[in-house]
Short mmCIF file of C-alpha atoms in Angstrom, two decimals:
data_model
loop_
_atom_site.label_atom_id
_atom_site.label_comp_id
_atom_site.label_asym_id
_atom_site.label_seq_id
_atom_site.Cartn_x
_atom_site.Cartn_y
_atom_site.Cartn_z
CA MET A 1 -17.97 -21.88 13.46
CA PRO A 2 -19.30 -18.31 14.12
CA GLU A 3 -19.42 -15.88 11.22
CA ARG A 4 -16.50 -13.54 11.15
CA ARG A 5 -17.09 -9.94 12.25
CA THR A 6 -16.80 -7.53 9.36
CA VAL A 7 -15.64 -3.92 9.32
CA ALA A 8 -15.26 -1.23 6.65
CA LEU A 9 -13.00 1.81 6.96
CA VAL A 10 -14.15 5.00 5.29
CA THR A 11 -11.27 7.50 5.13
CA LEU A 12 -11.57 11.23 4.62
CA GLY A 13 -8.95 13.97 4.68
CA CYS A 14 -5.22 13.78 4.08
CA ALA A 15 -2.67 11.07 3.39
CA ARG A 16 -1.83 11.03 7.08
CA ASN A 17 -5.37 9.80 7.75
CA GLU A 18 -4.91 7.06 5.14
CA VAL A 19 -1.89 5.76 7.04
CA ASP A 20 -3.89 5.83 10.30
CA SER A 21 -6.67 3.85 8.64
CA GLU A 22 -4.23 1.17 7.48
CA GLU A 23 -2.85 0.88 11.00
CA LEU A 24 -6.40 0.48 12.35
CA ALA A 25 -7.01 -2.13 9.60
CA GLY A 26 -3.87 -4.01 10.72
CA ARG A 27 -4.96 -4.05 14.35
CA LEU A 28 -8.46 -5.24 13.46
CA GLU A 29 -7.33 -7.96 11.09
CA ALA A 30 -4.80 -9.21 13.64
CA ASP A 31 -7.73 -9.66 16.10
CA GLY A 32 -9.88 -11.61 13.62
CA TRP A 33 -11.98 -8.98 11.92
CA GLN A 34 -12.68 -9.33 8.21
CA LEU A 35 -12.06 -6.12 6.30
CA VAL A 36 -14.58 -5.29 3.60
CA GLU A 37 -14.54 -2.46 1.10
CA ASP A 38 -18.14 -1.39 1.22
CA ALA A 39 -19.79 -0.10 4.42
CA GLU A 40 -23.05 -1.76 3.47
CA ALA A 41 -21.30 -5.18 3.68
CA ALA A 42 -19.86 -4.48 7.15
CA ASP A 43 -21.19 -5.08 10.63
CA VAL A 44 -19.38 -1.90 11.67
CA ALA A 45 -18.58 1.15 9.49
CA VAL A 46 -15.64 3.11 10.85
CA VAL A 47 -15.38 6.65 9.48
CA ASN A 48 -11.96 8.22 9.81
CA THR A 49 -12.89 11.87 9.95
CA CYS A 50 -11.05 15.06 9.13
CA GLY A 51 -11.18 18.09 11.48
CA PHE A 52 -9.13 20.59 9.55
CA VAL A 53 -11.56 23.23 8.20
CA GLU A 54 -15.34 23.62 8.11
CA ALA A 55 -15.74 22.08 4.68
CA ALA A 56 -13.79 18.98 5.71
CA LYS A 57 -15.79 18.66 8.94
CA LYS A 58 -19.00 18.86 6.95
CA ASP A 59 -17.78 16.11 4.63
CA SER A 60 -17.02 13.98 7.71
CA VAL A 61 -20.49 14.54 9.18
CA ASP A 62 -22.08 13.73 5.82
CA ALA A 63 -20.08 10.48 5.60
CA LEU A 64 -21.22 9.49 9.12
CA LEU A 65 -24.86 10.24 8.24
CA GLU A 66 -24.56 8.31 4.92
CA ALA A 67 -23.19 5.26 6.81
CA ASN A 68 -25.95 5.59 9.36
CA ASP A 69 -28.59 5.40 6.63
CA LEU A 70 -27.33 1.87 5.91
CA LYS A 71 -28.50 0.61 9.23
CA GLY A 72 -31.69 -1.36 8.85
CA HIS A 73 -31.26 -1.78 5.13
CA GLY A 74 -28.29 -4.10 5.03
CA ARG A 75 -25.71 -5.68 7.28
CA THR A 76 -24.46 -2.55 8.97
CA GLN A 77 -25.30 -2.49 12.66
CA ALA A 78 -23.04 0.30 13.98
CA VAL A 79 -21.30 3.44 12.77
CA VAL A 80 -18.22 4.70 14.64
CA ALA A 81 -16.30 7.97 14.23
CA VAL A 82 -12.53 8.04 14.63
CA GLY A 83 -9.88 10.45 13.32
CA CYS A 84 -9.17 14.12 13.82
CA MET A 85 -12.72 15.38 14.16
CA ALA A 86 -13.52 12.70 16.73
CA GLU A 87 -10.31 13.50 18.63
CA ARG A 88 -10.91 17.24 18.46
CA TYR A 89 -14.51 17.27 19.68
CA GLY A 90 -15.08 13.95 21.53
CA LYS A 91 -18.21 14.17 23.72
CA GLU A 92 -19.36 17.35 21.87
CA LEU A 93 -19.49 15.47 18.60
CA ALA A 94 -21.23 12.46 20.17
CA GLU A 95 -23.93 14.73 21.58
CA ALA A 96 -24.38 16.69 18.39
CA LEU A 97 -24.42 13.55 16.24
CA PRO A 98 -26.37 10.77 18.02
CA GLU A 99 -26.40 8.84 14.75
CA ALA A 100 -22.80 7.82 15.53
CA ASP A 101 -22.84 4.80 17.83
CA GLY A 102 -19.33 5.64 19.09
CA VAL A 103 -16.80 8.49 18.93
CA LEU A 104 -13.32 7.20 19.53
CA GLY A 105 -10.15 9.28 20.11
CA PHE A 106 -6.54 8.41 19.36
CA ASP A 107 -6.16 6.87 22.84
CA ASP A 108 -8.67 4.23 21.75
CA TYR A 109 -6.72 3.03 18.71
CA ALA A 110 -4.60 0.42 20.54
CA ASP A 111 -7.84 -1.21 21.77
CA ILE A 112 -9.84 -0.59 18.65
CA SER A 113 -11.04 -4.23 18.36
CA ASP A 114 -12.45 -4.30 21.91
CA ARG A 115 -14.06 -0.87 21.41
CA LEU A 116 -15.87 -1.94 18.24
CA GLN A 117 -16.95 -5.24 19.82
CA THR A 118 -18.42 -3.40 22.77
CA ILE A 119 -20.35 -1.10 20.51
CA LEU A 120 -21.48 -3.96 18.26
CA ASN A 121 -22.78 -5.80 21.29
CA GLY A 122 -24.96 -2.80 22.20
CA GLY A 123 -22.63 -1.46 24.87
CA ILE A 124 -21.55 2.15 25.24
CA HIS A 125 -17.97 3.38 25.24
CA ALA A 126 -17.83 6.82 26.73
CA SER A 127 -16.54 9.41 24.33
CA HIS A 128 -13.44 11.15 25.49
CA THR A 129 -13.09 14.70 26.74
CA PRO A 130 -10.81 16.55 24.33
CA ARG A 131 -7.50 17.82 25.64
CA ASP A 132 -4.61 19.82 24.31
CA ARG A 133 -2.33 17.08 23.03
CA ARG A 134 0.64 19.48 22.91
CA LYS A 135 0.83 19.08 26.69
CA LEU A 136 1.31 15.29 26.56
CA LEU A 137 4.95 15.48 25.66
CA PRO A 138 7.80 17.55 27.10
CA ILE A 139 8.35 21.02 25.77
CA SER A 140 11.93 20.22 24.89
CA PRO A 141 12.07 18.10 21.69
CA ALA A 142 15.20 16.30 22.96
CA GLU A 143 13.16 14.83 25.83
CA ARG A 144 10.17 13.63 23.84
CA GLN A 145 11.34 10.21 22.60
CA GLU A 146 11.58 8.83 26.14
CA SER A 147 7.93 9.81 26.74
CA ALA A 148 6.56 8.76 23.40
CA ALA A 149 5.68 5.24 24.40
CA ALA A 150 3.01 6.52 26.82
CA VAL A 151 1.30 8.70 24.19
CA ALA A 152 -1.02 7.47 21.41
CA LEU A 153 0.64 8.32 18.09
CA PRO A 154 -1.50 7.12 15.13
CA GLY A 155 0.54 5.83 12.29
CA HIS A 156 3.53 5.11 14.53
CA GLY A 157 2.56 1.49 15.05
CA PRO A 158 5.53 -0.73 16.05
CA VAL A 159 7.64 -2.57 13.51
CA ASP A 160 8.99 -6.05 14.29
CA LEU A 161 5.85 -7.17 16.06
CA PRO A 162 5.53 -10.12 18.42
CA GLU A 163 4.76 -13.41 16.69
CA GLY A 164 1.03 -13.77 15.98
CA LEU A 165 0.46 -10.08 15.44
CA ALA A 166 2.53 -9.27 12.36
CA PRO A 167 1.05 -9.88 8.90
CA ALA A 168 2.43 -12.94 7.12
CA SER A 169 5.08 -11.12 5.07
CA GLY A 170 7.87 -11.47 7.58
CA PRO A 171 9.59 -9.95 10.61
CA ARG A 172 9.77 -6.47 9.14
CA ALA A 173 6.01 -6.22 8.83
CA PRO A 174 4.51 -3.11 10.50
CA LEU A 175 1.13 -2.96 12.24
CA ARG A 176 -0.51 -2.04 8.99
CA ARG A 177 -2.78 -3.57 6.37
CA ARG A 178 -3.02 -2.07 2.90
CA LEU A 179 -6.54 -1.07 1.93
CA ASP A 180 -5.96 -0.83 -1.83
CA GLY A 181 -3.66 -2.17 -4.48
CA SER A 182 -2.16 1.17 -5.53
CA PRO A 183 1.52 1.21 -6.39
CA VAL A 184 1.83 4.30 -4.21
CA ALA A 185 1.72 4.36 -0.41
CA SER A 186 2.30 7.01 2.25
CA VAL A 187 4.67 6.48 5.19
CA LYS A 188 4.45 8.46 8.41
CA LEU A 189 7.71 10.31 9.02
CA ALA A 190 6.54 12.14 12.11
CA SER A 191 3.41 13.37 13.87
CA GLY A 192 2.37 16.70 15.37
CA CYS A 193 3.68 20.23 14.90
CA ASP A 194 5.56 22.72 17.01
CA ARG A 195 4.68 25.73 14.87
CA ARG A 196 1.98 28.07 16.15
CA CYS A 197 0.36 29.44 12.97
CA SER A 198 -2.48 31.66 14.12
CA PHE A 199 -5.04 30.12 11.72
CA CYS A 200 -4.33 26.43 12.48
CA ALA A 201 -5.76 24.17 15.19
CA ILE A 202 -4.00 20.97 14.13
CA PRO A 203 -1.25 20.98 16.87
CA SER A 204 -3.91 21.11 19.59
CA PHE A 205 -5.34 17.72 18.55
CA ARG A 206 -2.35 16.13 16.83
CA GLY A 207 0.09 17.20 19.50
CA SER A 208 3.73 18.32 19.55
CA PHE A 209 6.15 17.21 16.87
CA ILE A 210 7.75 13.81 17.31
CA SER A 211 9.76 11.88 14.75
CA ARG A 212 9.61 8.18 14.00
CA ARG A 213 12.96 6.39 14.21
CA PRO A 214 14.70 5.95 10.85
CA SER A 215 14.79 2.15 11.31
CA ASP A 216 11.00 2.04 11.59
CA VAL A 217 10.54 4.19 8.49
CA LEU A 218 12.99 2.04 6.57
CA ASN A 219 11.54 -1.29 7.64
CA GLU A 220 8.01 -0.13 6.77
CA THR A 221 9.25 0.98 3.40
CA ARG A 222 10.82 -2.47 2.82
CA TRP A 223 7.59 -4.12 3.78
CA LEU A 224 5.57 -1.92 1.41
CA ALA A 225 8.01 -2.75 -1.41
CA GLU A 226 7.29 -6.45 -0.73
CA GLN A 227 3.58 -5.59 -1.15
CA GLY A 228 4.24 -4.24 -4.66
CA VAL A 229 4.52 -0.53 -3.75
CA LYS A 230 6.75 1.41 -6.18
CA GLU A 231 6.48 4.94 -4.75
CA ILE A 232 6.44 6.05 -1.14
CA MET A 233 5.37 9.46 -0.02
CA LEU A 234 6.72 10.68 3.33
CA VAL A 235 4.00 12.46 5.26
CA SER A 236 3.72 14.44 8.48
CA GLU A 237 2.57 17.85 9.60
CA ASN A 238 6.06 19.24 8.95
CA ASN A 239 8.72 17.07 7.31
CA THR A 240 11.44 19.74 7.47
CA SER A 241 11.54 19.33 11.27
CA TYR A 242 12.28 15.61 11.05
CA GLY A 243 15.05 14.51 13.40
CA LYS A 244 15.15 17.52 15.66
CA ASP A 245 13.94 15.40 18.61
CA LEU A 246 16.39 12.64 17.66
CA GLY A 247 19.40 14.97 17.94
CA ASP A 248 19.93 15.51 14.24
CA ILE A 249 17.93 18.09 12.29
CA ARG A 250 19.63 16.89 9.08
CA LEU A 251 18.45 13.33 9.54
CA LEU A 252 16.13 13.56 6.56
CA GLU A 253 19.09 14.24 4.26
CA SER A 254 20.73 10.93 5.28
CA LEU A 255 17.50 8.90 5.36
CA LEU A 256 16.32 9.76 1.85
CA PRO A 257 19.18 7.99 -0.03
CA GLU A 258 18.63 4.88 2.17
CA LEU A 259 14.95 4.83 1.31
CA ALA A 260 15.72 5.28 -2.39
CA ASP A 261 17.98 2.20 -2.16
CA VAL A 262 15.28 -0.11 -0.95
CA ASP A 263 14.79 -2.96 -3.45
CA GLY A 264 11.59 -2.43 -5.48
CA ILE A 265 11.11 1.27 -4.68
CA GLU A 266 11.24 3.40 -7.80
CA ARG A 267 10.45 6.82 -6.33
CA VAL A 268 10.55 8.54 -2.93
CA ARG A 269 8.54 11.73 -2.49
CA VAL A 270 8.55 14.16 0.42
CA SER A 271 5.45 16.18 1.20
CA TYR A 272 4.76 19.25 3.33
CA LEU A 273 7.92 21.32 3.65
CA GLN A 274 8.14 24.61 5.56
CA PRO A 275 9.83 27.37 3.47
CA ALA A 276 11.30 28.94 6.60
CA GLU A 277 13.00 25.65 7.53
CA MET A 278 14.45 24.74 4.09
CA ARG A 279 18.18 23.98 4.26
CA PRO A 280 20.73 24.03 1.46
CA GLY A 281 21.64 20.44 2.22
CA LEU A 282 18.05 19.29 2.00
CA ILE A 283 17.54 21.08 -1.33
CA ASP A 284 20.71 19.39 -2.57
CA VAL A 285 19.46 15.93 -1.62
CA LEU A 286 15.97 16.48 -3.03
CA THR A 287 17.37 17.73 -6.36
CA SER A 288 20.29 15.32 -6.91
CA THR A 289 19.46 11.91 -5.34
CA PRO A 290 18.47 9.22 -7.81
CA LYS A 291 14.88 8.01 -7.27
CA VAL A 292 14.15 10.89 -4.91
CA ALA A 293 11.64 13.14 -6.64
CA PRO A 294 12.67 16.78 -7.03
CA TYR A 295 9.32 17.74 -5.62
CA PHE A 296 8.67 20.65 -3.28
CA ASP A 297 5.37 20.83 -1.42
CA LEU A 298 6.08 24.22 0.14
CA SER A 299 3.63 25.71 2.61
CA PHE A 300 3.74 29.37 1.62
CA GLN A 301 0.15 30.34 2.70
CA HIS A 302 0.73 33.98 1.56
CA SER A 303 3.56 36.21 0.48
CA ALA A 304 2.74 39.69 1.90
CA PRO A 305 4.96 40.27 4.96
CA ASP A 306 2.27 41.83 7.17
CA VAL A 307 -0.16 38.95 6.51
CA LEU A 308 2.52 36.36 7.10
CA ARG A 309 3.43 37.99 10.49
CA ALA A 310 -0.17 37.98 11.49
CA MET A 311 -0.24 34.32 10.62
CA ARG A 312 2.86 33.79 12.87
CA ARG A 313 4.86 32.82 9.82
CA PHE A 314 8.00 34.13 8.07
CA GLY A 315 9.19 35.24 4.64
CA ASP A 316 8.03 37.50 1.88
CA THR A 317 7.58 37.53 -1.91
CA ASP A 318 11.21 38.16 -2.80
CA ARG A 319 12.58 35.56 -0.37
CA PHE A 320 10.13 32.96 -1.61
CA LEU A 321 11.04 33.70 -5.29
CA GLU A 322 14.71 33.43 -4.35
CA LEU A 323 14.08 30.01 -2.77
CA LEU A 324 12.34 28.83 -5.97
CA HIS A 325 15.23 30.18 -8.07
CA THR A 326 17.70 28.23 -5.92
CA ILE A 327 15.68 25.03 -6.33
CA ARG A 328 15.36 25.40 -10.10
CA SER A 329 18.99 26.36 -10.58
CA LYS A 330 19.76 22.83 -9.29
CA ALA A 331 16.85 21.03 -10.92
CA PRO A 332 15.01 23.04 -13.66
CA GLU A 333 12.36 20.32 -13.93
CA ALA A 334 11.54 20.38 -10.20
CA GLY A 335 7.87 20.36 -9.30
CA VAL A 336 6.50 22.89 -6.80
CA ARG A 337 3.09 23.15 -5.23
CA SER A 338 1.58 25.23 -2.45
CA ASN A 339 -1.58 26.33 -0.69
CA PHE A 340 -2.70 29.87 0.02
CA ILE A 341 -5.27 31.60 2.28
CA VAL A 342 -6.92 34.74 0.96
CA GLY A 343 -8.98 37.18 2.93
CA PHE A 344 -7.02 36.69 6.17
CA PRO A 345 -7.92 39.26 8.85
CA GLY A 346 -6.27 42.55 8.04
CA GLU A 347 -5.31 41.60 4.42
CA SER A 348 -5.24 44.91 2.57
CA GLU A 349 -5.63 45.43 -1.16
CA ALA A 350 -1.83 45.98 -1.27
CA ASP A 351 -1.29 42.66 0.49
CA PHE A 352 -3.59 40.96 -1.99
CA ALA A 353 -1.71 42.50 -4.92
CA GLU A 354 1.57 41.26 -3.37
CA LEU A 355 0.22 37.70 -3.35
CA GLU A 356 -0.74 38.14 -7.02
CA ARG A 357 2.84 39.29 -7.73
CA PHE A 358 4.25 36.21 -6.14
CA LEU A 359 1.90 33.82 -7.92
CA ASN A 360 2.70 35.39 -11.31
CA GLY A 361 6.38 34.98 -10.71
CA ALA A 362 6.47 31.59 -8.97
CA ARG A 363 5.58 29.25 -11.91
CA LEU A 364 3.95 26.70 -9.52
CA ASP A 365 2.77 23.35 -10.80
CA ALA A 366 -0.20 23.13 -8.50
CA ILE A 367 -1.95 25.70 -6.39
CA GLY A 368 -4.59 25.26 -3.65
CA VAL A 369 -6.54 28.32 -2.59
CA PHE A 370 -8.77 28.70 0.46
CA GLY A 371 -10.88 31.62 1.67
CA TYR A 372 -10.24 32.47 5.29
CA SER A 373 -12.78 31.38 7.86
CA ASP A 374 -12.46 31.31 11.67
CA GLU A 375 -11.28 28.05 13.24
CA GLU A 376 -12.42 27.83 16.86
CA GLY A 377 -9.54 27.72 19.33
CA THR A 378 -7.12 29.55 17.07
CA GLU A 379 -5.50 32.92 17.65
CA ALA A 380 -6.79 34.35 14.31
CA ALA A 381 -10.38 33.69 15.36
CA THR A 382 -9.93 36.36 18.04
CA TYR A 383 -8.63 39.05 15.61
CA ASP A 384 -10.79 42.12 15.25
CA ASN A 385 -9.94 43.22 11.70
CA LYS A 386 -12.00 40.56 9.82
CA LEU A 387 -12.91 41.14 6.23
CA ASP A 388 -16.50 41.00 5.07
CA GLU A 389 -17.52 37.59 3.73
CA ASP A 390 -18.30 38.98 0.31
CA VAL A 391 -14.77 40.49 0.05
CA VAL A 392 -13.23 37.15 1.01
CA ALA A 393 -15.46 35.38 -1.53
CA GLU A 394 -14.53 37.89 -4.26
CA ARG A 395 -10.80 37.52 -3.59
CA LEU A 396 -11.08 33.71 -3.45
CA ALA A 397 -12.80 33.67 -6.85
CA HIS A 398 -10.19 36.00 -8.33
CA ILE A 399 -7.14 34.10 -7.09
CA SER A 400 -8.74 30.72 -7.89
CA GLN A 401 -9.21 31.80 -11.50
CA LEU A 402 -5.66 33.16 -11.65
CA ALA A 403 -4.31 29.95 -10.16
CA GLU A 404 -6.13 27.86 -12.74
CA GLU A 405 -4.60 29.94 -15.56
CA LEU A 406 -1.11 29.83 -14.05
CA VAL A 407 -0.97 26.05 -13.50
CA SER A 408 -2.27 25.53 -17.05
CA GLN A 409 0.50 27.78 -18.35
CA ARG A 410 3.08 25.83 -16.24
CA ALA A 411 1.81 22.59 -17.72
CA GLU A 412 2.20 23.96 -21.23
CA GLU A 413 5.84 24.80 -20.43
CA ARG A 414 6.43 21.06 -20.00
CA VAL A 415 5.38 20.15 -23.54
CA GLY A 416 8.36 18.50 -25.14
CA GLU A 417 9.86 17.28 -21.83
CA THR A 418 10.59 13.58 -21.33
CA LEU A 419 9.28 12.39 -17.97
CA GLN A 420 9.53 9.31 -15.85
CA VAL A 421 5.91 8.36 -15.26
CA LEU A 422 4.63 5.80 -12.78
CA VAL A 423 1.63 4.01 -14.36
CA GLU A 424 -1.30 4.02 -11.94
CA SER A 425 -4.29 2.90 -14.01
CA VAL A 426 -4.85 1.06 -17.27
CA ASP A 427 -8.49 0.82 -18.18
CA ASP A 428 -10.34 -0.07 -21.43
CA GLU A 429 -12.77 2.81 -21.03
CA ASP A 430 -10.69 5.53 -19.35
CA GLY A 431 -7.37 4.72 -20.99
CA ALA A 432 -4.13 4.85 -18.98
CA TYR A 433 -2.70 7.45 -16.69
CA GLY A 434 0.00 7.95 -14.19
CA ARG A 435 2.09 10.60 -12.45
CA ALA A 436 5.43 12.18 -13.06
CA ALA A 437 7.93 13.29 -10.38
CA HIS A 438 6.31 16.75 -10.14
CA GLN A 439 2.85 15.33 -9.49
CA ALA A 440 1.81 14.04 -6.03
CA PRO A 441 -1.27 11.77 -5.57
CA GLU A 442 -4.63 13.44 -5.13
CA THR A 443 -3.37 17.02 -4.88
CA ASP A 444 -1.73 17.64 -8.26
CA GLY A 445 -2.34 16.84 -11.93
CA GLN A 446 -1.60 13.61 -13.73
CA VAL A 447 -0.22 12.30 -16.99
CA LEU A 448 -2.70 10.96 -19.57
CA PHE A 449 -1.09 8.46 -21.95
CA THR A 450 -1.93 8.63 -25.63
CA GLY A 451 -2.23 4.80 -25.70
CA ARG A 452 -2.19 1.90 -23.30
CA GLU A 453 -0.40 -0.85 -25.16
CA GLY A 454 2.58 -2.18 -23.19
CA LEU A 455 1.57 -0.29 -20.05
CA ARG A 456 0.89 -1.97 -16.74
CA VAL A 457 0.07 -0.60 -13.30
CA GLY A 458 3.18 -0.11 -11.21
CA ARG A 459 5.61 0.24 -14.06
CA MET A 460 7.84 3.31 -14.42
CA VAL A 461 8.02 4.37 -18.09
CA GLU A 462 9.52 7.21 -20.02
CA ALA A 463 7.03 9.38 -21.87
CA LYS A 464 7.28 12.53 -23.95
CA VAL A 465 4.77 15.33 -23.22
CA VAL A 466 2.84 16.18 -26.39
CA GLY A 467 -0.03 18.24 -25.02
CA THR A 468 -1.97 19.40 -22.04
CA GLU A 469 -5.50 19.37 -20.62
CA GLY A 470 -5.51 22.08 -18.05
CA VAL A 471 -3.03 21.07 -15.32
CA ASP A 472 -2.88 17.51 -16.73
CA LEU A 473 -0.23 16.47 -19.24
CA VAL A 474 -0.80 14.31 -22.34
CA ALA A 475 2.23 12.08 -23.04
CA GLU A 476 3.33 9.47 -25.48
CA PRO A 477 5.14 6.41 -23.93
CA LEU A 478 8.56 5.88 -25.49
CA ALA A 479 9.00 2.45 -27.01
CA SER A 480 12.58 2.33 -25.64
CA SER A 481 11.29 2.31 -22.03
CA LEU A 482 8.72 -0.43 -22.64
CA GLY A 483 11.12 -3.08 -23.89
CA PRO A 484 10.93 -4.80 -27.28
CA GLU A 485 8.22 -7.36 -26.23
CA GLU A 486 5.84 -4.89 -24.61
CA ALA A 487 6.34 -2.16 -27.18
CA GLY A 488 5.25 -4.53 -29.92
CA ARG A 489 2.08 -5.71 -28.26
#
């Protein structure tokens, strides 16, 4: 019997990429590939790249080069690039990085097994010529669903697969294979984006916005619950637009309670919300539905009106503060995070001061700060009024320091609170930690438990915050939430 082909998936970038990797894993496993964790133990190392900003692209190139170094020293025979950077640059990336034995775009995902086998056999699969994926679907959102079947949409793999393709867990199984044992998993709510922010190239290679059908999202969530997942995080480029192409812009408000009712699911989290698209009904559902986290990942980017208009965005400091006041009037414990760009072309000292005013008044739980840099193919890259690099660096350092102080202060405000914490790790050396409702995976802080007795991964426990370590909280598990047997262990 021939030895099974082995493949390792190395994932960079956001949670959306993680979902895409698990779909690729499902396709490969269904076709007989053995998935291994380490690239050095794989015949083929597949690197799921990120193409968002220069730093992320550099990380992707470094990962490809690192995997290439394994060739000749272990089992690895081929290194293949997939993901956003591969989709965005195609042939250009292949020519600039000959160390990659293949550069595959989204259109190759459905045939990923054949593509890897061809490359493994020494053949060449021609890298694609990048195209503007916004042009693949109709301009009108209402007409997109009919055309979706003809367009590659990573992470939208079918549910209720034909016999022989679905994993063994049953008819609801999606085309997906989990790559870790975490009690948290992301679920694609939609793909693409219709917004035209002047600094962002994502819509050009991820395409126009298109929602997944609620039944697919529900069935995938049920399947994940069967795999032991306790928290799902809904991801897309813009979750507030969900349903607009299905004829109901309020579809998320009705879907969230259904997801929260899935047996085994303890928490539902929604990521990436556009402030300009927030609706009173959505705020109500996010702040009042049991098991739905009152968590607001709001993409502010800036707060000075002139900068926001140059970004092709909306709002201002006072409107944003009013939005936060509305949220906290309904759920005082709500978590809020956001990202900001400093040094945007034309940003004046007054604009910068306005951003400081907003940050000081917003009481955000987590803050990401980026210094502006040109992204090829974006409108902002053509602007004339660029700031000197040293000015951008100075402003980045200043706001980053301020952000660190502010999120630490916000963490200190939570001392004395009782939180529902999902246990994510229990280790003899590192202790135990988890996350509360206001903390998303990877991007935000975490809860460090004072002890680990009675705790197990995947359990939701009550814990009282007794201290802080920067943005992280230190909490003591309450014996009443552990049960008499576990509390006494």
